[in-house]
């Protein structure tokens, strides 16, 4: 019994000595003079660029439509039968050009009659005036003769106006967009006979949100792109002073040169507007990240190599990058390794020499 106890004790002592010999053996194998300090984990490495704030002119693109500057429905001002058509639909017309003509019927005879009556009243008035001057006519008789002459002249003016109205003319240069009558049709005063549109200049109409309307001014330039891919420049000529009560947007009209007549009324157009300039940083989207709260931002590294997270807002995007607001004027942006470090963490930061996809460390974005 005692022998078994001693055997167990000997095994325990031997095991203890073997474990101790391993620890001391490692220490003995260490190089002479090696410092006895606690091993430290290496700091994570990141690369950064220095981004400088730039003035960025904000742009806004809104879909709109083209609209003729003027659109007029021509109506006849007298009755009659259409006897002549001057311009076919779709053709350009000059101001004063004949669109249609009505039959004169007895208007020429009535004008001749009115002219004869005017001559008669002129003679009667002249005679009354001479007699009144000699005291043989009263002032009342002279006034009556004057009134009859005035009435005759008015009747002549009416028939001459009626004759003039038998010819329907274009009120301005434009395009005869529609014609509602043909030769032989009978029309009455007030009937529509044609529609003329003025397509030069052409207007582009858009509805601008109230958040951007205050940034626009009359005379500002706008770029208009049509569905065909054609692009033309336009100038803002009208900004509504009152918002649309339903949409809370402001009507804006831009004017573009359309002397060639190529731009038609009613086309869809994308209008790019230049707004105010704001300070911003231009970066590649690949360095954007999210914090634990789900906020979008970027990670910066300070002079003390501590990581910070800055929430940002994208104010514009381009094919090769985005413009950010919310950063300091000069920022050390982490561009490599940002997904593997946390805010407040110390890092080994190295400035990137050849980071692709950003203008931040290689000059201003043009």
mmCIF file of N, CA and C in Angstrom, residues 67-70 173-175 197-203 257-259 261 263 265:
data_model
loop_
_atom_site.group_PDB
_atom_site.id
_atom_site.type_symbol
_atom_site.label_atom_id
_atom_site.label_comp_id
_atom_site.label_asym_id
_atom_site.label_seq_id
_atom_site.Cartn_x
_atom_site.Cartn_y
_atom_site.Cartn_z
ATOM 1 N N UNK A 67 -42.697 74.539 -75.728
ATOM 2 C CA UNK A 67 -43.980 75.213 -75.928
ATOM 3 C C UNK A 67 -43.756 76.433 -76.808
ATOM 4 N N UNK A 68 -44.594 76.587 -77.823
ATOM 5 C CA UNK A 68 -44.486 77.745 -78.704
ATOM 6 C C UNK A 68 -44.684 79.024 -77.896
ATOM 7 N N UNK A 69 -43.944 80.056 -78.267
ATOM 8 C CA UNK A 69 -44.052 81.313 -77.527
ATOM 9 C C UNK A 69 -45.457 81.896 -77.641
ATOM 10 N N UNK A 70 -46.050 81.776 -78.827
ATOM 11 C CA UNK A 70 -47.422 82.259 -79.022
ATOM 12 C C UNK A 70 -48.213 81.223 -79.800
ATOM 13 N N UNK A 173 -45.242 86.319 -87.731
ATOM 14 C CA UNK A 173 -44.517 85.229 -88.384
ATOM 15 C C UNK A 173 -44.704 83.946 -87.573
ATOM 16 N N UNK A 174 -44.921 82.850 -88.263
ATOM 17 C CA UNK A 174 -45.104 81.596 -87.545
ATOM 18 C C UNK A 174 -45.399 80.451 -88.486
ATOM 19 N N UNK A 175 -46.092 79.454 -87.965
ATOM 20 C CA UNK A 175 -46.464 78.264 -88.725
ATOM 21 C C UNK A 175 -47.978 78.109 -88.657
ATOM 22 N N UNK A 197 -48.935 79.267 -84.776
ATOM 23 C CA UNK A 197 -48.025 79.197 -83.632
ATOM 24 C C UNK A 197 -46.715 79.882 -83.998
ATOM 25 N N UNK A 198 -46.166 80.573 -83.013
ATOM 26 C CA UNK A 198 -44.873 81.237 -83.171
ATOM 27 C C UNK A 198 -43.824 80.349 -82.512
ATOM 28 N N UNK A 199 -42.973 79.726 -83.316
ATOM 29 C CA UNK A 199 -42.008 78.746 -82.797
ATOM 30 C C UNK A 199 -40.592 79.291 -82.653
ATOM 31 N N UNK A 200 -40.407 80.578 -82.876
ATOM 32 C CA UNK A 200 -39.073 81.163 -82.726
ATOM 33 C C UNK A 200 -39.185 82.511 -82.013
ATOM 34 N N UNK A 201 -38.660 82.591 -80.801
ATOM 35 C CA UNK A 201 -37.942 81.527 -80.088
ATOM 36 C C UNK A 201 -38.908 80.476 -79.551
ATOM 37 N N UNK A 202 -38.351 79.308 -79.231
ATOM 38 C CA UNK A 202 -39.134 78.236 -78.623
ATOM 39 C C UNK A 202 -38.910 78.272 -77.112
ATOM 40 N N UNK A 203 -39.956 78.010 -76.365
ATOM 41 C CA UNK A 203 -39.848 77.976 -74.913
ATOM 42 C C UNK A 203 -39.717 76.539 -74.426
ATOM 43 N N UNK A 257 -33.092 79.557 -79.225
ATOM 44 C CA UNK A 257 -33.153 79.980 -80.625
ATOM 45 C C UNK A 257 -33.673 78.832 -81.485
ATOM 46 N N UNK A 258 -34.693 79.117 -82.277
ATOM 47 C CA UNK A 258 -35.275 78.077 -83.134
ATOM 48 C C UNK A 258 -35.546 78.624 -84.529
ATOM 49 N N UNK A 259 -34.583 79.419 -85.021
ATOM 50 C CA UNK A 259 -34.777 80.008 -86.349
ATOM 51 C C UNK A 259 -34.852 78.963 -87.446
ATOM 52 N N UNK A 261 -36.386 76.201 -87.134
ATOM 53 C CA UNK A 261 -37.671 75.525 -87.024
ATOM 54 C C UNK A 261 -37.577 74.043 -86.714
ATOM 55 N N UNK A 263 -36.989 72.539 -83.804
ATOM 56 C CA UNK A 263 -37.586 72.162 -82.523
ATOM 57 C C UNK A 263 -39.087 72.423 -82.586
ATOM 58 N N UNK A 265 -43.141 72.177 -81.094
ATOM 59 C CA UNK A 265 -43.921 72.358 -79.875
ATOM 60 C C UNK A 265 -44.318 70.995 -79.301
#
